[in-house]
Every structure is written in structure tokens, then in C-alpha cells.
Amino acid sequence: MRRLIMYLSTIMIMALLLAGCQKEKQSHEDKQSNVEQAKGKNDTGSNDTLPEQKNPFFILSNQVKPGWPKDLKEDIIKQKIQESSGYEYRLEMYKGDDYITKLQLYLASGKYPDIWYAETPQQVAEWKEAGVIQPVGDLLQKYGKNLLPFVNEKAIEGFSIDGELYVVPWGSGEGNINQPITQGLVIRKDWLDNLGYEIPETLDDYYKILKAFTYDDPDGNGEDDTYGLSGVVNKGSAFKMVFNAYGIDPEHWYERDGKLVLGLVTPEYKQAVATIRKWYEEGLIDKEFVVYNKLSEVEKKLIQEKVGSFKGHVWYTDSIWKVESALHKSNEKADFVMVPALEGPNGARGYSAPLIAKGGAVISAEAENPELIMDFLNWFGKDENYLIPHFGIEGEHWKWTDDTKQKVEFIDDWGVSDVKFKAGIGNPNRIHRIEDRRHSSNDIIEAIENVNKYLLTNEFEGATPSMAKMSSLFETIVNPVFAKVVIGEESLEAIDAMQERWLSEGGQDIINEVNAVWKK
């Protein structure tokens, strides 16, 4: 009997081991099948058999996030993307000027990233002229089936030069929460309440609030230590809401007398600068704004409760965003809201409609097998894939709020910026971005609706050869004069001289080229 039991036990163990081996073999085959399916078959619509990836894609990202995991073992989202897509990649991340500097160093050395990111058509014109990027239109049509429904035709026009598309543009989902504008005037609602003011409707209303925020002790600490407004000096971006109230954006195009003209050289530009100068003279603007290069420098003042309003994005209105959440540690009543565009003295009203061609991926002219890169980008075009870098892993980091699957909510504290960034959720693992704001809180949705209530249209979004100089012209000619006029180091008439210089040193060439394209 004992021998029979031992025999049967041996048979069972062998059967279990064999089953385990079969299961492991099947699992390995399934995994290999999944990878093979991913490699070259990410629902591109192409029947081509793509080659194997030899080396991880090198991606230079301009989407730095604080606390981003340095170790791949901690970057659980990157691991998930690589496993699911069948492609490997490595990231380098820099921000602002550091990003451009690092990119230039790589290009000069000949060690091009495989993928990097364009923010303006002007940049694309520069890179195309230098021969460092390649056309992507045919690749997008052949291997980008999942991306195409999200790409706006204006974005294709904006990132095309001589009929060739050079950027895989960011996409946008449907619905009002994916409306184009996400930036505008952000204001301390609790300070308004403390002083008995309503949300401003006009530029004059806002001026009165700035005075109250500066001189009427809005935080109730009994000290004269607050300013109404702060921001970053670059291109006057801190004061876009003022330029908008005069009906322009310095960087956008408007039809005047049958021609397109840049907002920078319109009479309204000088009128707006005169208003900003007046506010500065009256002490309503943070004196240090002229030395700020990054919004993070303004954020420090916001957290210290020294500033009551600024130009920012809708996420500042969310209590889990870093500034408001930091404020809540010392002041639970602190509350930011987004103000609809202010009406100006001549009745103009609307925030600057952003470029539809506002960003996207470029592919290096030296990239091996660019079709693999497009196949990788195409993976992000499927909802179940894109949700991974956007929100995290379903059931672990987020869940649907109801059966309609139109809105999600984060589980526990995974929605808090610092927490999710440490796991790799969000940028820059959103290698290809398709705006999808289903996770947004009610505060953010309200802010998006407010900021999109009134819009100023930009009449031209393309790139021309001379536009490659646009950023440098602003940097060398516009910014210094704007700052000096505002703080009183130069007279208001210096604006006229600046506009003339801008035109003579390349601006008129840009205007001529834009009008030639526009007339076609």
C-alpha cells in the first residue's frame, strides 16, 4: 500500500512539474507572441513586417517633473509601456533654456536623439534648415493609424514646410474639457472675499483689485507686504491678459487693411505697455518680475502669500496641485480661481487662442528605422495604452467613476503631483500626448470653461524661412526694451523705436513671407 501511495505521489509530482513546464512554456510563447505583435503591429494599418529594434530609442524630453524616478525599477510606468508596446527607450529630461542648450550640444556632436520635441513652427523651420530632422508625413499616414483621428489639420499645416510635415503633432480628445486654452488670469478667490470684491469682468475692475491686493492687507496680517500681480518677463507673457484686453497677443497675427500684421507692431501693443507701466509705477506689480526667468520663481511668492494674481494654467485651481496644496499647509482657506478674459477699454475681450500646432515629436534625420519610431508613437493612440502614462495602472492608481467610462478618479493619493511623478505617471512618459482631461476635478473643469469663454483668434499658424529668427528677435530686441519701459528706465516712446528696429532687423521679412503664404 505504501509503495502504491509513493508511486501515485511520484506520478502526481511529475504531472505537476510537467504542467508547470507546459504553463511556463505557454506563458513564454504568449509573451513572445505579444511582443512580436507589438513590434511592427501596433495597429498601424500597414501590412509591412518591421525590423527588430536594435537599440532603445533615445528620447530627449522637455517635460521635466520634480521627483521623477532616476531608477528604472522605480519607474513602474516606463516598465509597463515597454512591456506592452514591445519597444525600449531611455529618457533624458531638461527644461526651458537647459533643454534647448542640451539639444544643441547633441546636434553639434552628431549624437542626435532619436526623438525630441518641437514647441513652435519657428523651431521646426530652424531644424529643417539645419537638416537635423526628417519629414514624417508619409510615416504618419502609413504607420500612424491610431494617431490620425486626433490630429488637427491646422496642426499639420502649421508644422509643414514646403508641403512636407516635419512634426508628429500632439492630439486632442473630444469634449469641452479638451478645449484649446488652459492658461489665463489666476487670482486668489479668498483674498477677493476678504476684501469684498467680485471676480473682475473688465480691465478697470482688475486694476481696482490690484490696488486692493497691494494696499488693503488682503491676507489680514497687518503688514504692507503683498503685490497684486507677478510673473515672468519673457515676451511680456506675465501680462498676456492685458494685451488680450486690447485685442492682441504680441506673437499672434491679425488682419488689418487686407494684410496680416503681428500683434507686436500694432498700436494696441504700445497702449497695453502703457497700462502695465502705470500699474508698475503705482507699485501694484512685484518689483522682482524683471529678473524672473521661470514660473517656479513666481510660485515661491505665491506660496509665501505675497502675490494675489498671475498668469497661469488651470491646474493651479486644483487643491492637489503643488502651489495650492503647499499653501493649505499654513492656510486652509487659500483658493485660486481662473478669471474669464477681461474686457478692455475698446470692448476687446478674449484669451489668446493657442497655436493648434503647439507641440509634437520630431524624428532625427539620423534615426535608424524611423518606421519603428512611428510604430511606437502609434501605440499611444489607443485609449487603453494611452491611459497608462496618463493616469497609471487601472485598479492600482485609478478607476472609472461610473459605467460610462467618461471620467476617472485617482485611488488614494495617486493624483497628488509629487506622488504620481515619483512612480513615472504623467509627463515625460507621455511620449506622445493626446490631451485627455477625464481625470480633472470639478474645479479644473470649471477653470477650463472659464478660460475658453472668450477667445482671440490667431490668423496664421504656419512657419516660413525667416520665422526661424522670431525667438531670437524677441530675446534680443523686444524683451529688454519692454522691461525697461515698464520699470521706467526708458520712456514709452522707446516702444516705437523697438518696433521699427524689429521690422528692420528681420521682422518685415517675416511679415512679407507670412502674407505671401496667407494670400495663397
Short mmCIF file of N, CA and C in Angstrom, two decimals, residues 1 18 91 104 107 121 124 150 166 178 203-204 223 260 274 291 320 332 350 356 386 424 428 450 458:
data_model
loop_
_atom_site.label_atom_id
_atom_site.label_comp_id
_atom_site.label_asym_id
_atom_site.label_seq_id
_atom_site.Cartn_x
_atom_site.Cartn_y
_atom_site.Cartn_z
N MET A 1 0.83 -1.19 0.00
CA MET A 1 0.00 0.00 0.00
C MET A 1 0.87 1.24 0.00
N LEU A 18 5.37 18.68 -14.98
CA LEU A 18 5.15 18.77 -16.42
C LEU A 18 4.17 19.87 -16.75
N LEU A 91 15.21 57.97 -21.43
CA LEU A 91 14.83 59.38 -21.38
C LEU A 91 15.94 60.24 -20.80
N GLN A 104 21.15 71.41 -28.56
CA GLN A 104 22.15 71.99 -29.46
C GLN A 104 23.49 71.28 -29.31
N LEU A 107 23.22 67.92 -31.10
CA LEU A 107 23.21 68.09 -32.54
C LEU A 107 24.61 68.46 -33.05
N PRO A 121 6.37 76.32 -34.64
CA PRO A 121 6.78 76.14 -36.04
C PRO A 121 8.13 76.78 -36.34
N VAL A 124 10.87 74.36 -35.78
CA VAL A 124 10.88 73.35 -36.85
C VAL A 124 11.56 73.90 -38.09
N PHE A 150 -6.84 62.01 -34.06
CA PHE A 150 -6.67 63.04 -33.04
C PHE A 150 -5.90 64.26 -33.54
N TYR A 166 6.84 67.92 -40.74
CA TYR A 166 8.07 67.59 -40.03
C TYR A 166 7.86 67.27 -38.54
N ASN A 178 -11.56 69.24 -23.19
CA ASN A 178 -10.34 69.25 -24.00
C ASN A 178 -10.27 70.48 -24.90
N LEU A 203 -10.93 95.24 -17.48
CA LEU A 203 -9.57 95.61 -17.10
C LEU A 203 -9.59 96.63 -15.97
N ASP A 204 -10.58 97.51 -15.99
CA ASP A 204 -10.70 98.50 -14.93
C ASP A 204 -11.06 97.84 -13.59
N GLU A 223 0.37 93.74 7.77
CA GLU A 223 1.61 94.24 7.19
C GLU A 223 1.43 94.62 5.72
N LEU A 260 -1.97 90.69 -43.08
CA LEU A 260 -1.71 90.18 -41.74
C LEU A 260 -0.56 90.97 -41.12
N ALA A 274 1.64 100.78 -21.97
CA ALA A 274 1.39 101.99 -21.18
C ALA A 274 0.59 101.65 -19.92
N VAL A 291 13.55 90.07 -13.14
CA VAL A 291 14.66 89.11 -13.04
C VAL A 291 14.18 87.67 -13.03
N ILE A 320 -5.02 69.78 -5.18
CA ILE A 320 -3.91 68.83 -5.09
C ILE A 320 -2.70 69.30 -5.88
N GLU A 332 -5.66 76.95 5.16
CA GLU A 332 -6.63 76.04 4.53
C GLU A 332 -7.63 76.78 3.65
N GLY A 350 -11.00 88.43 -24.81
CA GLY A 350 -10.69 87.05 -25.19
C GLY A 350 -9.25 86.70 -24.91
N ILE A 356 -2.67 75.79 -32.73
CA ILE A 356 -3.07 74.39 -32.85
C ILE A 356 -1.80 73.55 -33.02
N TYR A 386 -2.82 54.62 -23.94
CA TYR A 386 -2.51 55.99 -23.52
C TYR A 386 -2.88 56.25 -22.06
N GLY A 424 6.39 57.71 -12.06
CA GLY A 424 6.52 57.82 -13.51
C GLY A 424 5.22 58.12 -14.22
N PRO A 428 7.32 62.84 -18.30
CA PRO A 428 7.54 62.68 -19.75
C PRO A 428 7.25 61.29 -20.30
N ASN A 450 -14.10 78.54 -17.96
CA ASN A 450 -13.93 79.99 -17.81
C ASN A 450 -12.92 80.55 -18.80
N ASN A 458 -6.02 83.62 -33.76
CA ASN A 458 -4.74 83.85 -34.44
C ASN A 458 -4.94 83.49 -35.91
#
